[in-house]
Amino acid sequence: MWSGFAVVFEPQNLLWCLLGVTLGMLVGVLPGLGPAATIAILLPITYDLEPAPAIILLAGIFYGAQYGGTITSVLLRLPGEASTVVTVLDGHEMARQGRAGPALGIAAIGSFIGGTASIVLLSAVAPFVADFALKFGPAEYTVLALIGIFLVASLGNGTLVKGVAAAAAGLLLATVGSDPMVGEPRFVFGSDQLADGIDFVIVAMGLFGVGEILYNLEHRQSASADVPAFGRAWPSRLDWLRSRLAILRGSVVGFLLGVLPGGGATMSSLVAYAVEKRFAADPSRFGRGAIEGVAGPETANNAAATSSFIPLLVLGLPANATMAVLYGALMLQGVPPGPALIDQHPDVFWGVINSMYVGNLFLLLFSVPLIGLFVRLLKVRQSILAPLTVLITMIGVYSLRNNVFDMVLVAVLGLLGYGMKKLGFEPGPFVLAFVLGELLESAFRRSMRLFDGSLLGFVTRPISATLLALFVIAVVAVPLLRVRRHGHLDRHEVGRGGRDDAS
Amino acid sequence: MQFTVPFPPGGSTDLVGRAVARAVEKPLGQSVPVANKPGANGAVGGKEVLASAPDGYNIALLVKSLFAITPLATKDQTAIDLDKLKIVGTLTTEDYVLVVNASSPHASLEDLLKAPSVKYATTGVGTGAQLSQALLFKSAGTNATDVPFDGGAPAVTALLGAQVDALAAAPSEVMQHVKAGKLRPLATFNEKRSSYLPDVPTVKEKGHDVVVDQRRFVVAPPGIPDAVAKKLADSFTAARKDADYDKFLKDNFVERWEVSEDEARQHIKDARAQYAAQVEKFGLRLGK
């Protein structure tokens, strides 16, 4: 673990970390671009980096975005990220009362504490799980993939049917290419180009990158001209007294929900808000500038952003869309995420985790001073930003395999992503199912060969049996959870939606 | 100049390609940038170079398995014809090592072949790792099932966790675990013993006529002028003497394969014919 700090404090890695969180704040501010899209677009740039700095940079974008989204929620009532939508309620109200400073200040402090608490817990949990690493065989991965796909499809933001439909389509697309067991080409139409299947990066860039850009062109959100003065950022004594328990609760809520596949930052911020309201002595203050209503959710979304790294780094299971893109990034670096990661690539594992301490510190120090700059960025027109982003995406795609065919694929998938969003299908479940589909199929078929074709093997192996039991519980519990959550959503509905690919 | 390596960056073929690209810059007197164009075991990038201008500025690194094994697994009407390509340099040969977990009850090749049932991992369909083991277990009459993984690393992890009973992989993929005492090498599949594992017998020594390896060589498009081809060939001959290249080979447990173009062509043809005959004889199905 300490060697991880040595990795982080290499000047070059500090710089990548700083660049990552700054970029993250930037895309957090811009409503048109989420962390999943940004990371997908920047993937090719990381090819020439070592694995540790590459992932440090990309991870920084993810948790940095949670900070950035807050700024516009508070100042402009314009959530940059879905996970900061609920912050608008009390955050913007505080800004209208001339208390934007303390709102942003407490969000930054809460985020720092929530993020740090999650890193500490992550560091504690990971080695424990890694002990089981080699006990994870194809059977265990089969069940893990099953759990992941189910939770992601059902816990998304849209309806259950649409989430499952999108996931099914993703599973179907994952079958393109050579059959993993017998090499038979499937859906390749006699083309070498598709013989190895479709690269995950292309799917992510198409659906998250180009698809989102197209969709956002229709839904232009321009910033209001007047930014309220935000005064001094340091919260007062009373603010602090009111917030400290909210920060504590937010850390716990965020950590727990972040670990859950399909949970993540957005859900945890909503739950944290509901929790604060329930714990409050005077719930009527909420919606009128209660600082707990900012501190709780903001702490929770950052804690969740950090703890969602746990399933990825420890089990190789991406918990949300951004983690799916990071999964792809790790694969590209030749560092497959999973239980063996901590053992085989300790420099990457601890380097990335420990970089989060530093990154959160950077964010705490820089987020408030840079607010003025970020707000001005919002005035850049979509008509300039969108073509530029598409251009960068296309250059990145080409650099993947030096292949023009891939650019055509991204364009096609971009159109698909646009169509999906338009019809209310989330690209998130699609992309995650695409990633996990390959794992599910090959792990299942490997298991079948190892068990001589008998399904009993799944229940006689202790870890796979336990996971299977969890899966059954999830299948039963999730529909119930959904009912409850939608109750909350209705009550806290916020007029102007942010982006939702963060969760 | 463009040196196409039709495999993903970071893989073993890419590493060989980059090492020789660096070494050949000096004798060629110009920089040799590597372009990765992966897909279909080298077929995607290979076809591109085949169709490019035969001016000596477009060359590619190809592998023996694309010509000797891939055709046995998949029927591709548009497969690259080796006869059309000009081989301007032969580079390396890499063994396959048969390993078991150190805790395995099988102390020797004989033990493993006598086991009532063997689940063996391969590094993918249509690879030398699959062919070598399939032929070995078939010829020995062992009741064995292949479990393909997606490349070397996951297959090695599965063997370390004793999820499977055996695995054949390149030395670079297993040597660190062999040295750490976690995996036990039982045999290699080459004609001769590996210089990196001199105590490990070959499968052939043990009486099984199975010889599988991976070889790599540099090709140019058809119709390349003789003078240009000769300059390239001479440059690669010089590059193979490079000290850094030598160190790279040793660090990665790769052996040299340095023969004439005719010998290389003959070797690959023979290997293909032999594999085809053995696959036929044992009724093996690599692909469909």
CSV table of C-alpha atoms in Angstrom, one decimal, chain A residues 47 133-138 140 179-185 190 192-193 195-196 331-332 336 340 343-344 398-403 438 442 446-447 449-452 461, chain B residues 9 35-41 43-44 47-48 73-74 76 78 117 119 124-125 130 145-150 153-154 157-158 160-164 177 182 286-288:
chain,number,residue,atom,x,y,z
A,47,TYR,CA,-2.2,4.4,-24.8
A,133,ALA,CA,-8.8,-14.0,-5.9
A,134,LEU,CA,-7.6,-17.4,-7.1
A,135,LYS,CA,-10.7,-19.1,-5.9
A,136,PHE,CA,-12.7,-17.2,-8.5
A,137,GLY,CA,-13.1,-19.5,-11.4
A,138,PRO,CA,-15.3,-19.4,-14.4
A,140,GLU,CA,-17.9,-17.4,-10.0
A,179,ASP,CA,-17.3,-17.7,-30.9
A,180,PRO,CA,-15.0,-17.8,-27.8
A,181,MET,CA,-15.1,-21.6,-27.5
A,182,VAL,CA,-15.0,-22.9,-31.1
A,183,GLY,CA,-13.9,-19.9,-33.1
A,184,GLU,CA,-17.0,-19.9,-35.4
A,185,PRO,CA,-17.6,-16.5,-36.8
A,190,GLY,CA,-17.6,-12.5,-44.0
A,192,ASP,CA,-12.2,-9.6,-41.2
A,193,GLN,CA,-13.0,-6.3,-39.7
A,195,ALA,CA,-13.8,-11.1,-36.9
A,196,ASP,CA,-12.6,-10.2,-33.4
A,331,MET,CA,-8.1,-4.0,-20.4
A,332,LEU,CA,-6.3,-1.9,-23.0
A,336,PRO,CA,-7.3,-6.9,-16.4
A,340,ALA,CA,-6.0,-10.8,-9.1
A,343,ASP,CA,-1.6,-9.1,-6.4
A,344,GLN,CA,-0.4,-8.9,-9.9
A,398,TYR,CA,-8.8,6.0,-35.8
A,399,SER,CA,-5.8,5.8,-33.5
A,400,LEU,CA,-7.2,2.6,-31.9
A,401,ARG,CA,-6.4,0.3,-34.7
A,402,ASN,CA,-5.5,2.8,-37.5
A,403,ASN,CA,-8.6,1.6,-39.1
A,438,GLU,CA,-18.7,-11.4,-23.3
A,442,SER,CA,-17.4,-17.3,-22.1
A,446,ARG,CA,-16.0,-22.5,-19.7
A,447,SER,CA,-17.9,-23.6,-16.5
A,449,ARG,CA,-16.8,-27.6,-19.9
A,450,LEU,CA,-15.3,-27.8,-16.4
A,451,PHE,CA,-18.4,-29.3,-14.9
A,452,ASP,CA,-18.8,-31.7,-17.8
A,461,ARG,CA,-18.9,-24.4,-5.2
B,9,PRO,CA,0.0,-3.2,-28.6
B,35,ALA,CA,1.6,0.7,-36.6
B,36,ASN,CA,-0.6,-1.8,-34.8
B,37,LYS,CA,-3.5,-3.0,-37.0
B,38,PRO,CA,-4.8,-6.0,-35.0
B,39,GLY,CA,-7.5,-8.4,-36.1
B,40,ALA,CA,-8.1,-12.0,-37.1
B,41,ASN,CA,-4.7,-13.3,-36.0
B,43,ALA,CA,-5.1,-11.2,-41.3
B,44,VAL,CA,-6.5,-7.7,-41.1
B,47,LYS,CA,-4.0,-8.1,-46.1
B,48,GLU,CA,-3.5,-4.4,-46.0
B,73,ALA,CA,-9.8,-23.6,-37.5
B,74,THR,CA,-11.7,-21.4,-39.9
B,76,ASP,CA,-11.5,-18.1,-45.0
B,78,THR,CA,-9.8,-14.6,-48.8
B,117,SER,CA,-9.8,-36.8,-16.9
B,119,LYS,CA,-9.3,-30.1,-18.2
B,124,GLY,CA,-7.7,-19.1,-27.4
B,125,VAL,CA,-9.3,-21.0,-30.3
B,130,GLN,CA,-4.7,-25.3,-28.3
B,145,THR,CA,-11.4,-31.3,-22.5
B,146,ASP,CA,-10.1,-27.9,-23.7
B,147,VAL,CA,-11.2,-24.7,-21.9
B,148,PRO,CA,-10.3,-21.7,-24.1
B,149,PHE,CA,-9.5,-18.4,-22.3
B,150,ASP,CA,-9.0,-15.0,-23.9
B,153,ALA,CA,-3.0,-13.9,-18.7
B,154,PRO,CA,-6.5,-15.2,-17.8
B,157,THR,CA,-4.6,-17.1,-13.5
B,158,ALA,CA,-7.0,-20.0,-13.9
B,160,LEU,CA,-2.7,-20.7,-10.6
B,161,GLY,CA,-6.1,-21.0,-8.9
B,162,ALA,CA,-6.2,-24.7,-9.9
B,163,GLN,CA,-9.5,-24.0,-11.9
B,164,VAL,CA,-8.0,-26.2,-14.7
B,177,HIS,CA,5.5,-18.4,-11.9
B,182,LYS,CA,3.9,-21.9,-8.3
B,286,LEU,CA,-10.2,-26.9,-33.8
B,287,GLY,CA,-12.9,-24.6,-35.1
B,288,LYS,CA,-16.4,-25.5,-36.1
